[in-house]
């Protein structure tokens, strides 16, 4: 049984900035079904997760600020559309199991 | 003609950055620092006088389908002159690119986004239930919407015009996408996006709705559009989306670190200035107010860091050059900026 991992995702920007949609969403592996928790554990162990292009955002692209917390430490990464694959997968899991923070 | 679904080969830009002379290198590296932009493409089309620099003019559209993936551009589904396929999203994107080209060509004599006949590329069906549309520096990208809050993003012609205008702004003024220059960049996209729709519908300033993204919301959303140029802050008020946060005057300018410094919020201020100028002048908004805005965005006095007041000053000067100092046009423009508290 691996350590609990908490992932929060804040989506910002896009063609219109809606105040009601910019609240961060947080998911903990403790609250996920086992397969999904395993999936998150694998994704956050992938160093490519934090390897995102450093370019400034293109017009109307949404930004995704993802914070991964486990074992008392946390790491945050911000990416813009189109989001690279491992981070995209992690964001998808969080959005499937959204629970307002 | 048939086009490959790629209009900007980034490795070529990189090659120029590595192998070009000092001035070219600096220009390219600057551009790369901003993004992989059309400016870079123009640069290397001057530098590499071979196949890349094909002299192309006129409308050349390509629509690609990402098939709900996030890989760009996706496979080509319709090229210029091809007959329509059975996909409303493809048809809307194709027609929307045509309507945008048509406004810039008919009203301002501009040959596409770069005024050099740049082929226009749009990808539809991007992502899964993706609630957005954006300009990635070289092409447009449209999501299908989640179906709960948002419909497909090609549904609104002004949104298609909005995205393409980001390419025009990138090519002309090069406004950075942050804080006031970013909000001005956003506003220019709304202005010409709205004019694309008004031009296509043959609407006068009085007849136009001055909304951006009408039709994008599903009927579950309490709201009419993403933004209102006529009355910023009134486009929606919904339990899920919140209330439209756009200000309509400088004293309500929103200071925020979100949304690149509120680029989609504070655009309400220059948006309303344009609406006021167009409404005062009456008739077809693209003919006078639009022409003044267009020539202003091309002015050498508008730089990447230009904010509202400097741009406003340029529009007043341009109105004087085009229509005469003290003309009704110049007075309308000055009055509009004054009403939104940008000019004294
Ligand atoms: Zn925009």
Tab-separated table of C-alpha atoms and ligand atoms in Angstrom:
chain	number	residue	atom	x	y	z
A	1	UNK	CA	0.000	0.000	0.000
A	2	UNK	CA	1.610	3.230	-1.153
A	3	UNK	CA	1.439	6.620	0.556
A	4	UNK	CA	-1.593	8.760	0.111
A	5	UNK	CA	-1.222	11.204	-2.772
A	6	UNK	CA	-3.292	14.347	-3.128
A	7	UNK	CA	-3.626	16.026	-6.504
A	8	UNK	CA	-5.231	19.397	-7.046
A	9	UNK	CA	-5.968	20.995	-10.399
A	10	UNK	CA	-6.829	24.651	-11.021
A	11	UNK	CA	-7.942	25.581	-14.529
A	12	UNK	CA	-7.619	29.189	-15.560
A	13	UNK	CA	-8.055	31.303	-18.651
A	14	UNK	CA	-9.465	30.091	-21.931
A	15	UNK	CA	-11.611	31.985	-24.403
A	16	UNK	CA	-13.527	33.395	-21.462
A	17	UNK	CA	-12.497	33.421	-17.813
A	18	UNK	CA	-15.452	32.186	-15.787
A	19	UNK	CA	-15.160	32.951	-12.084
A	20	UNK	CA	-17.280	29.905	-11.199
A	21	UNK	CA	-15.051	27.435	-13.048
A	22	UNK	CA	-11.679	28.507	-11.678
A	23	UNK	CA	-12.014	26.867	-8.240
A	24	UNK	CA	-9.336	24.211	-7.700
A	25	UNK	CA	-10.466	20.591	-7.640
A	26	UNK	CA	-8.676	18.157	-5.298
A	27	UNK	CA	-8.613	14.378	-5.281
A	28	UNK	CA	-6.903	12.084	-2.780
A	29	UNK	CA	-5.873	8.531	-3.658
A	30	UNK	CA	-7.459	7.514	-0.344
A	31	UNK	CA	-10.856	8.372	-1.825
A	32	UNK	CA	-10.319	6.703	-5.203
A	33	UNK	CA	-11.166	3.176	-6.331
A	34	UNK	CA	-7.996	0.986	-6.223
A	35	UNK	CA	-7.328	0.988	-9.991
A	36	UNK	CA	-7.636	4.759	-10.177
A	37	UNK	CA	-5.406	5.190	-7.098
A	38	UNK	CA	-2.792	2.935	-8.768
A	39	UNK	CA	-3.060	4.957	-11.933
A	40	UNK	CA	-2.448	8.200	-10.033
A	41	UNK	CA	0.516	6.646	-8.152
A	42	UNK	CA	2.097	5.587	-11.475
A	43	UNK	CA	1.475	8.966	-13.114
A	44	UNK	CA	2.939	11.021	-10.278
A	45	UNK	CA	6.043	8.767	-10.213
A	46	UNK	CA	6.668	9.659	-13.880
A	47	UNK	CA	9.248	12.466	-14.027
A	48	UNK	CA	7.905	13.505	-17.438
A	49	UNK	CA	4.880	14.766	-15.529
A	50	UNK	CA	6.799	17.894	-14.599
A	51	UNK	CA	8.494	18.257	-17.967
A	52	UNK	CA	6.263	20.819	-19.673
A	53	UNK	CA	7.173	23.454	-22.285
A	54	UNK	CA	8.186	26.762	-20.734
A	55	UNK	CA	6.667	28.886	-23.517
A	56	UNK	CA	4.305	31.707	-22.645
A	57	UNK	CA	0.637	30.807	-23.076
A	58	UNK	CA	-0.878	31.053	-26.547
A	59	UNK	CA	-3.965	33.295	-26.777
A	60	UNK	CA	-7.058	31.722	-25.213
A	61	UNK	CA	-5.221	28.574	-24.144
A	62	UNK	CA	-6.324	27.327	-20.751
A	63	UNK	CA	-3.716	26.937	-18.040
A	64	UNK	CA	-3.670	23.960	-15.671
A	65	UNK	CA	-1.891	24.353	-12.365
A	66	UNK	CA	-1.390	20.905	-10.880
A	67	UNK	CA	-0.110	20.332	-7.359
A	68	UNK	CA	0.944	16.856	-6.277
A	69	UNK	CA	1.344	16.348	-2.522
A	70	UNK	CA	2.581	13.192	-0.813
A	71	UNK	CA	4.721	12.311	2.179
A	72	UNK	CA	4.840	15.896	3.410
A	73	UNK	CA	6.216	17.400	0.197
A	74	UNK	CA	4.487	18.920	-2.783
A	75	UNK	CA	5.345	19.908	-6.334
A	76	UNK	CA	3.456	22.260	-8.587
A	77	UNK	CA	3.547	22.516	-12.355
A	78	UNK	CA	1.656	24.812	-14.721
A	79	UNK	CA	0.978	23.819	-18.309
A	80	UNK	CA	-1.050	25.238	-21.177
A	81	UNK	CA	-3.049	23.620	-23.935
A	82	UNK	CA	-2.121	21.296	-25.480
A	83	UNK	CA	-1.038	19.584	-22.261
A	84	UNK	CA	1.577	16.790	-22.599
A	85	UNK	CA	0.290	13.245	-22.152
A	86	UNK	CA	1.153	12.140	-18.581
A	87	UNK	CA	-0.081	15.404	-17.086
A	88	UNK	CA	-3.183	15.285	-19.283
A	89	UNK	CA	-3.953	11.791	-17.941
A	90	UNK	CA	-3.563	12.962	-14.354
A	91	UNK	CA	-5.838	15.962	-14.949
A	92	UNK	CA	-8.407	13.614	-16.482
A	93	UNK	CA	-8.428	11.405	-13.381
A	94	UNK	CA	-8.904	14.414	-11.119
A	95	UNK	CA	-11.708	15.763	-13.264
A	96	UNK	CA	-13.463	12.409	-13.260
A	97	UNK	CA	-13.457	12.361	-9.469
A	98	UNK	CA	-13.864	16.034	-8.797
A	99	UNK	CA	-14.600	17.171	-5.310
A	100	UNK	CA	-14.472	20.902	-4.636
A	101	UNK	CA	-11.628	21.864	-2.340
B	1	UNK	CA	-5.539	23.231	-53.776
B	2	UNK	CA	-4.672	20.471	-51.344
B	3	UNK	CA	-2.602	21.401	-48.376
B	4	UNK	CA	-0.818	19.292	-45.891
B	5	UNK	CA	-2.171	19.769	-42.416
B	6	UNK	CA	0.865	21.620	-41.267
B	7	UNK	CA	1.630	25.212	-41.985
B	8	UNK	CA	4.490	25.929	-39.636
B	9	UNK	CA	7.419	23.547	-39.515
B	10	UNK	CA	9.039	24.464	-36.179
B	11	UNK	CA	12.310	22.695	-36.960
B	12	UNK	CA	12.874	25.191	-39.765
B	13	UNK	CA	12.540	28.087	-37.371
B	14	UNK	CA	14.997	26.332	-35.111
B	15	UNK	CA	17.332	25.816	-38.039
B	16	UNK	CA	17.296	29.541	-38.816
B	17	UNK	CA	17.936	30.267	-35.155
B	18	UNK	CA	20.998	28.024	-35.322
B	19	UNK	CA	22.289	28.839	-38.773
B	20	UNK	CA	21.079	32.339	-39.686
B	21	UNK	CA	23.158	35.528	-39.411
B	22	UNK	CA	23.207	37.502	-36.128
B	23	UNK	CA	20.222	39.719	-36.962
B	24	UNK	CA	18.116	36.828	-38.145
B	25	UNK	CA	19.131	34.768	-35.147
B	26	UNK	CA	18.139	37.521	-32.783
B	27	UNK	CA	14.821	38.049	-34.513
B	28	UNK	CA	14.046	34.370	-34.538
B	29	UNK	CA	15.109	33.830	-30.960
B	30	UNK	CA	12.964	36.774	-29.866
B	31	UNK	CA	10.082	35.279	-31.712
B	32	UNK	CA	10.648	31.846	-30.281
B	33	UNK	CA	10.662	33.463	-26.881
B	34	UNK	CA	7.178	34.774	-27.579
B	35	UNK	CA	5.926	31.649	-29.307
B	36	UNK	CA	6.247	29.853	-32.589
B	37	UNK	CA	4.589	32.602	-34.448
B	38	UNK	CA	3.645	33.727	-37.895
B	39	UNK	CA	6.276	36.387	-37.634
B	40	UNK	CA	8.819	33.612	-37.535
B	41	UNK	CA	7.266	32.025	-40.543
B	42	UNK	CA	7.440	35.268	-42.497
B	43	UNK	CA	11.006	35.649	-41.380
B	44	UNK	CA	12.110	32.306	-42.644
B	45	UNK	CA	10.073	32.639	-45.795
B	46	UNK	CA	12.246	35.669	-46.541
B	47	UNK	CA	15.373	33.824	-45.555
B	48	UNK	CA	14.712	30.610	-47.377
B	49	UNK	CA	13.680	31.564	-50.899
B	50	UNK	CA	12.897	28.012	-51.964
B	51	UNK	CA	9.821	25.845	-51.636
B	52	UNK	CA	8.754	27.490	-48.380
B	53	UNK	CA	8.478	30.912	-49.905
B	54	UNK	CA	5.840	29.854	-52.399
B	55	UNK	CA	4.068	33.025	-53.437
B	56	UNK	CA	0.542	32.271	-52.385
B	57	UNK	CA	-2.352	34.661	-52.393
B	58	UNK	CA	-6.027	34.319	-51.762
B	59	UNK	CA	-8.148	32.141	-49.562
B	60	UNK	CA	-6.742	28.681	-48.785
B	61	UNK	CA	-8.532	26.825	-46.023
B	62	UNK	CA	-7.771	23.477	-44.476
B	63	UNK	CA	-9.901	21.848	-41.823
B	64	UNK	CA	-8.452	18.979	-39.814
B	65	UNK	CA	-10.139	16.606	-37.393
B	66	UNK	CA	-8.375	15.710	-34.128
B	67	UNK	CA	-11.008	12.975	-33.551
B	68	UNK	CA	-11.271	13.967	-29.899
B	69	UNK	CA	-7.556	13.614	-29.281
B	70	UNK	CA	-5.275	16.509	-28.335
B	71	UNK	CA	-2.794	15.985	-31.118
B	72	UNK	CA	-2.545	18.809	-33.624
B	73	UNK	CA	-3.368	19.302	-36.341
B	74	UNK	CA	-5.096	15.942	-36.943
B	75	UNK	CA	-6.089	14.537	-40.318
B	76	UNK	CA	-7.352	16.736	-43.126
B	77	UNK	CA	-11.072	16.416	-43.766
B	78	UNK	CA	-11.709	19.384	-46.068
B	79	UNK	CA	-9.439	21.539	-48.208
B	80	UNK	CA	-10.140	24.702	-50.178
B	81	UNK	CA	-12.838	24.191	-52.756
B	82	UNK	CA	-13.734	20.687	-51.565
B	83	UNK	CA	-17.422	19.937	-51.224
B	84	UNK	CA	-18.939	19.933	-47.755
B	85	UNK	CA	-18.803	16.749	-45.702
B	86	UNK	CA	-21.502	15.543	-43.349
B	87	UNK	CA	-20.151	17.261	-40.225
B	88	UNK	CA	-21.661	20.580	-39.170
B	89	UNK	CA	-18.534	21.456	-37.170
B	90	UNK	CA	-16.335	21.139	-40.252
B	91	UNK	CA	-18.798	23.199	-42.282
B	92	UNK	CA	-18.957	25.946	-39.648
B	93	UNK	CA	-15.171	26.111	-39.362
B	94	UNK	CA	-14.727	26.208	-43.157
B	95	UNK	CA	-17.396	28.875	-43.614
B	96	UNK	CA	-16.134	30.829	-40.597
B	97	UNK	CA	-12.603	30.994	-41.965
B	98	UNK	CA	-14.077	32.179	-45.256
B	99	UNK	CA	-16.167	34.896	-43.571
B	100	UNK	CA	-13.132	36.093	-41.612
B	101	UNK	CA	-10.953	36.206	-44.713
B	102	UNK	CA	-13.750	38.048	-46.469
B	103	UNK	CA	-14.046	40.842	-43.870
B	104	UNK	CA	-10.313	41.540	-43.821
B	105	UNK	CA	-10.047	41.317	-47.604
B	106	UNK	CA	-13.173	43.258	-48.586
B	107	UNK	CA	-13.021	45.962	-45.927
B	108	UNK	CA	-9.269	46.423	-45.476
B	109	UNK	CA	-7.618	44.846	-48.528
B	110	UNK	CA	-5.777	42.354	-46.317
B	111	UNK	CA	-4.715	39.046	-47.818
B	112	UNK	CA	-5.216	36.636	-44.927
B	113	UNK	CA	-3.726	36.685	-41.441
B	114	UNK	CA	-0.248	37.799	-42.528
B	115	UNK	CA	-1.391	39.890	-45.527
B	116	UNK	CA	0.641	37.479	-47.638
B	117	UNK	CA	-1.994	34.847	-48.281
B	118	UNK	CA	-1.211	32.624	-45.317
B	119	UNK	CA	-3.170	29.373	-45.672
B	120	UNK	CA	-5.722	29.093	-42.859
B	121	UNK	CA	-5.767	25.990	-40.746
B	122	UNK	CA	-8.359	24.971	-38.183
B	123	UNK	CA	-8.602	21.791	-36.155
B	124	UNK	CA	-12.041	20.700	-34.954
B	125	UNK	CA	-13.106	17.989	-32.481
B	126	UNK	CA	-10.087	18.796	-30.317
B	127	UNK	CA	-9.969	16.921	-27.019
B	128	UNK	CA	-12.750	15.248	-25.136
B	129	UNK	CA	-15.694	17.453	-24.208
B	130	UNK	CA	-13.207	20.316	-24.492
B	131	UNK	CA	-14.796	23.628	-23.442
B	132	UNK	CA	-12.604	26.041	-25.331
B	133	UNK	CA	-11.145	27.390	-28.552
B	134	UNK	CA	-7.677	28.865	-28.940
B	135	UNK	CA	-5.023	30.113	-31.345
B	136	UNK	CA	-1.786	28.191	-30.851
B	137	UNK	CA	0.445	30.648	-32.676
B	138	UNK	CA	-0.130	29.142	-36.094
B	139	UNK	CA	-3.620	27.661	-36.244
B	140	UNK	CA	-7.083	27.669	-34.698
B	141	UNK	CA	-8.277	24.905	-32.405
B	142	UNK	CA	-11.930	24.207	-31.522
B	143	UNK	CA	-13.375	21.922	-28.874
B	144	UNK	CA	-16.767	20.232	-29.035
B	145	UNK	CA	-17.888	21.579	-25.650
B	146	UNK	CA	-19.119	19.351	-22.838
B	147	UNK	CA	-22.755	19.506	-23.967
B	148	UNK	CA	-23.804	20.451	-20.430
B	149	UNK	CA	-22.634	24.068	-20.258
B	150	UNK	CA	-21.169	24.595	-23.707
B	151	UNK	CA	-22.065	23.683	-27.258
B	152	UNK	CA	-19.434	23.162	-29.957
B	153	UNK	CA	-17.170	26.195	-30.236
B	154	UNK	CA	-17.559	26.604	-33.998
B	155	UNK	CA	-21.206	27.568	-33.464
B	156	UNK	CA	-20.341	31.254	-33.004
B	157	UNK	CA	-18.920	32.993	-36.086
B	158	UNK	CA	-17.469	35.809	-33.972
B	159	UNK	CA	-15.439	33.248	-32.007
B	160	UNK	CA	-13.868	32.000	-35.243
B	161	UNK	CA	-13.122	35.610	-36.207
B	162	UNK	CA	-11.778	36.196	-32.691
B	163	UNK	CA	-9.257	33.347	-32.956
B	164	UNK	CA	-8.027	34.336	-36.418
B	165	UNK	CA	-7.656	37.949	-35.336
B	166	UNK	CA	-5.157	36.750	-32.717
B	167	UNK	CA	-3.041	35.772	-35.713
B	168	UNK	CA	-3.454	39.222	-37.271
B	169	UNK	CA	-2.523	40.948	-34.006
B	170	UNK	CA	0.484	38.666	-33.614
B	171	UNK	CA	1.574	39.611	-37.129
B	172	UNK	CA	0.978	43.367	-36.779
B	173	UNK	CA	1.096	44.854	-33.284
B	174	UNK	CA	2.622	41.775	-31.608
B	175	UNK	CA	0.900	42.715	-28.344
B	176	UNK	CA	2.115	40.606	-25.444
B	177	UNK	CA	-0.564	38.443	-23.872
B	178	UNK	CA	-0.382	39.865	-20.380
B	179	UNK	CA	-2.019	42.693	-18.405
B	180	UNK	CA	-3.143	45.772	-20.397
B	181	UNK	CA	-1.462	44.883	-23.713
B	182	UNK	CA	-2.995	41.420	-23.328
B	183	UNK	CA	-6.453	42.856	-22.634
B	184	UNK	CA	-6.037	45.093	-25.690
B	185	UNK	CA	-5.021	42.020	-27.706
B	186	UNK	CA	-8.196	40.292	-26.468
B	187	UNK	CA	-10.298	43.328	-27.304
B	188	UNK	CA	-8.952	43.517	-30.864
B	189	UNK	CA	-10.017	39.899	-31.309
B	190	UNK	CA	-13.495	40.676	-30.000
B	191	UNK	CA	-13.776	43.807	-32.166
B	192	UNK	CA	-12.863	42.083	-35.425
B	193	UNK	CA	-14.620	38.869	-34.405
B	194	UNK	CA	-17.823	40.850	-33.992
B	195	UNK	CA	-17.190	42.704	-37.256
B	196	UNK	CA	-16.761	39.369	-39.082
B	197	UNK	CA	-20.261	38.440	-37.944
B	198	UNK	CA	-21.759	41.852	-38.705
B	199	UNK	CA	-20.142	41.847	-42.156
B	200	UNK	CA	-21.397	38.336	-42.922
B	201	UNK	CA	-24.929	39.240	-41.813
B	202	UNK	CA	-24.881	42.698	-43.409
B	203	UNK	CA	-25.755	44.280	-40.065
B	204	UNK	CA	-25.420	47.926	-39.123
B	205	UNK	CA	-24.112	48.960	-35.708
B	206	UNK	CA	-27.706	49.437	-34.542
B	207	UNK	CA	-28.797	45.981	-35.711
B	208	UNK	CA	-25.800	44.065	-34.305
B	209	UNK	CA	-26.057	42.277	-30.942
B	210	UNK	CA	-22.440	43.137	-29.975
B	211	UNK	CA	-22.199	39.803	-28.181
B	212	UNK	CA	-19.214	37.477	-28.314
B	213	UNK	CA	-20.081	33.789	-28.371
B	214	UNK	CA	-23.865	33.959	-28.649
B	215	UNK	CA	-25.139	30.378	-28.994
B	216	UNK	CA	-22.198	28.817	-27.159
B	217	UNK	CA	-24.095	28.211	-23.938
B	218	UNK	CA	-26.531	25.332	-23.668
B	219	UNK	CA	-30.010	26.230	-22.468
B	220	UNK	CA	-29.021	25.159	-18.940
B	221	UNK	CA	-26.870	28.270	-18.577
B	222	UNK	CA	-28.346	31.571	-17.454
B	223	UNK	CA	-26.704	33.848	-19.922
B	224	UNK	CA	-26.656	34.966	-23.546
B	225	UNK	CA	-22.958	34.881	-24.472
B	226	UNK	CA	-19.361	34.968	-23.213
B	227	UNK	CA	-19.163	38.740	-23.320
B	228	UNK	CA	-21.112	41.829	-24.284
B	229	UNK	CA	-19.215	44.646	-25.959
B	230	UNK	CA	-22.181	46.951	-25.547
B	231	UNK	CA	-22.710	46.232	-21.858
B	232	UNK	CA	-19.652	44.478	-20.383
B	233	UNK	CA	-20.488	42.558	-17.204
B	234	UNK	CA	-24.020	41.579	-18.263
B	235	UNK	CA	-23.509	38.553	-20.552
B	236	UNK	CA	-24.245	35.870	-17.942
B	237	UNK	CA	-25.112	35.366	-14.299
B	238	UNK	CA	-25.217	31.658	-13.612
B	239	UNK	CA	-24.984	29.441	-10.511
B	240	UNK	CA	-22.178	27.346	-12.036
B	241	UNK	CA	-20.283	29.867	-14.183
B	242	UNK	CA	-20.651	32.787	-11.799
B	243	UNK	CA	-21.389	36.329	-12.896
B	244	UNK	CA	-19.804	38.013	-15.923
B	245	UNK	CA	-16.859	39.879	-14.327
B	246	UNK	CA	-16.054	42.314	-17.155
B	247	UNK	CA	-15.579	45.994	-16.283
B	248	UNK	CA	-16.865	48.718	-18.612
B	249	UNK	CA	-14.653	51.634	-17.492
B	250	UNK	CA	-11.144	52.264	-16.165
B	251	UNK	CA	-12.251	52.967	-12.605
B	252	UNK	CA	-13.451	49.333	-12.489
B	253	UNK	CA	-10.231	47.882	-14.002
B	254	UNK	CA	-9.541	44.482	-12.405
B	255	UNK	CA	-6.073	43.870	-10.978
B	256	UNK	CA	-5.502	40.126	-10.876
B	257	UNK	CA	-2.758	37.584	-11.453
B	258	UNK	CA	-5.230	35.128	-12.950
B	259	UNK	CA	-6.033	34.881	-16.647
B	260	UNK	CA	-2.669	36.457	-17.620
B	261	UNK	CA	-3.572	39.533	-15.626
B	262	UNK	CA	-7.256	39.554	-16.467
B	263	UNK	CA	-6.928	39.724	-20.255
B	264	UNK	CA	-10.478	38.408	-20.734
B	265	UNK	CA	-11.819	40.723	-18.036
B	266	UNK	CA	-10.338	44.124	-18.787
B	267	UNK	CA	-10.910	43.732	-22.531
B	268	UNK	CA	-14.411	44.933	-21.624
B	269	UNK	CA	-13.079	48.496	-21.402
B	270	UNK	CA	-11.692	48.890	-24.968
B	271	UNK	CA	-14.558	46.699	-26.227
B	272	UNK	CA	-17.077	49.205	-24.957
B	273	UNK	CA	-15.038	52.082	-26.386
B	274	UNK	CA	-15.274	50.471	-29.819
B	275	UNK	CA	-18.992	49.856	-29.431
B	276	UNK	CA	-19.590	53.474	-28.372
B	277	UNK	CA	-17.591	54.833	-31.309
B	278	UNK	CA	-19.407	52.549	-33.769
B	279	UNK	CA	-22.833	53.323	-32.311
B	280	UNK	CA	-22.185	57.065	-32.446
B	281	UNK	CA	-21.079	56.868	-36.070
B	282	UNK	CA	-23.869	54.475	-37.103
B	283	UNK	CA	-24.012	52.488	-40.338
B	284	UNK	CA	-21.702	49.549	-40.960
B	285	UNK	CA	-19.213	49.446	-38.115
B	286	UNK	CA	-16.428	47.896	-40.193
B	287	UNK	CA	-16.388	50.887	-42.557
B	288	UNK	CA	-15.310	53.701	-40.233
B	289	UNK	CA	-14.743	52.626	-36.613
B	290	UNK	CA	-13.367	49.276	-37.839
B	291	UNK	CA	-11.113	50.913	-40.394
B	292	UNK	CA	-9.697	53.249	-37.743
B	293	UNK	CA	-9.044	50.331	-35.363
B	294	UNK	CA	-7.493	48.281	-38.160
B	295	UNK	CA	-5.099	51.014	-39.245
B	296	UNK	CA	-4.260	51.688	-35.600
B	297	UNK	CA	-3.291	48.087	-34.902
B	298	UNK	CA	-0.930	48.318	-37.892
B	299	UNK	CA	0.599	51.613	-36.727
B	300	UNK	CA	4.291	51.601	-35.850
B	301	UNK	CA	3.290	53.505	-32.710
B	302	UNK	CA	1.584	50.388	-31.381
B	303	UNK	CA	4.229	48.168	-29.835
B	304	UNK	CA	4.116	44.842	-27.974
B	305	UNK	CA	3.754	46.624	-24.620
B	306	UNK	CA	1.158	49.203	-25.691
B	307	UNK	CA	-1.661	49.708	-23.208
B	308	UNK	CA	-5.122	51.246	-23.498
B	309	UNK	CA	-4.215	54.949	-23.335
B	310	UNK	CA	-1.463	54.763	-25.920
B	311	UNK	CA	-3.661	52.746	-28.278
B	312	UNK	CA	-6.526	55.190	-27.733
B	313	UNK	CA	-4.216	58.066	-28.664
B	314	UNK	CA	-3.239	56.244	-31.857
B	315	UNK	CA	-6.898	55.705	-32.828
B	316	UNK	CA	-7.582	59.433	-32.386
B	317	UNK	CA	-4.552	60.291	-34.564
B	318	UNK	CA	-5.508	57.728	-37.197
B	319	UNK	CA	-9.084	59.022	-37.265
B	320	UNK	CA	-7.665	62.474	-37.924
B	321	UNK	CA	-5.461	61.174	-40.747
B	322	UNK	CA	-8.219	59.140	-42.387
B	323	UNK	CA	-11.197	61.439	-41.902
B	324	UNK	CA	-9.762	64.827	-40.965
B	325	UNK	CA	-8.783	66.543	-37.737
B	326	UNK	CA	-11.937	67.551	-35.894
B	327	UNK	CA	-14.077	65.271	-38.113
B	328	UNK	CA	-17.175	63.570	-36.735
B	329	UNK	CA	-15.214	60.307	-36.815
B	330	UNK	CA	-12.382	61.700	-34.733
B	331	UNK	CA	-14.808	63.235	-32.254
B	332	UNK	CA	-16.714	59.977	-31.905
B	333	UNK	CA	-13.517	58.048	-31.207
B	334	UNK	CA	-12.269	60.560	-28.650
B	335	UNK	CA	-15.674	60.678	-26.977
B	336	UNK	CA	-15.832	56.893	-26.740
B	337	UNK	CA	-12.439	56.610	-25.009
B	338	UNK	CA	-13.404	59.454	-22.729
B	339	UNK	CA	-16.621	57.713	-21.692
B	340	UNK	CA	-14.741	54.576	-20.627
B	341	UNK	CA	-12.255	56.794	-18.747
B	342	UNK	CA	-9.225	55.881	-20.856
B	343	UNK	CA	-8.713	59.387	-22.273
B	344	UNK	CA	-9.393	62.616	-20.352
C	1	LIG	ZN1	-8.752	35.520	-27.361
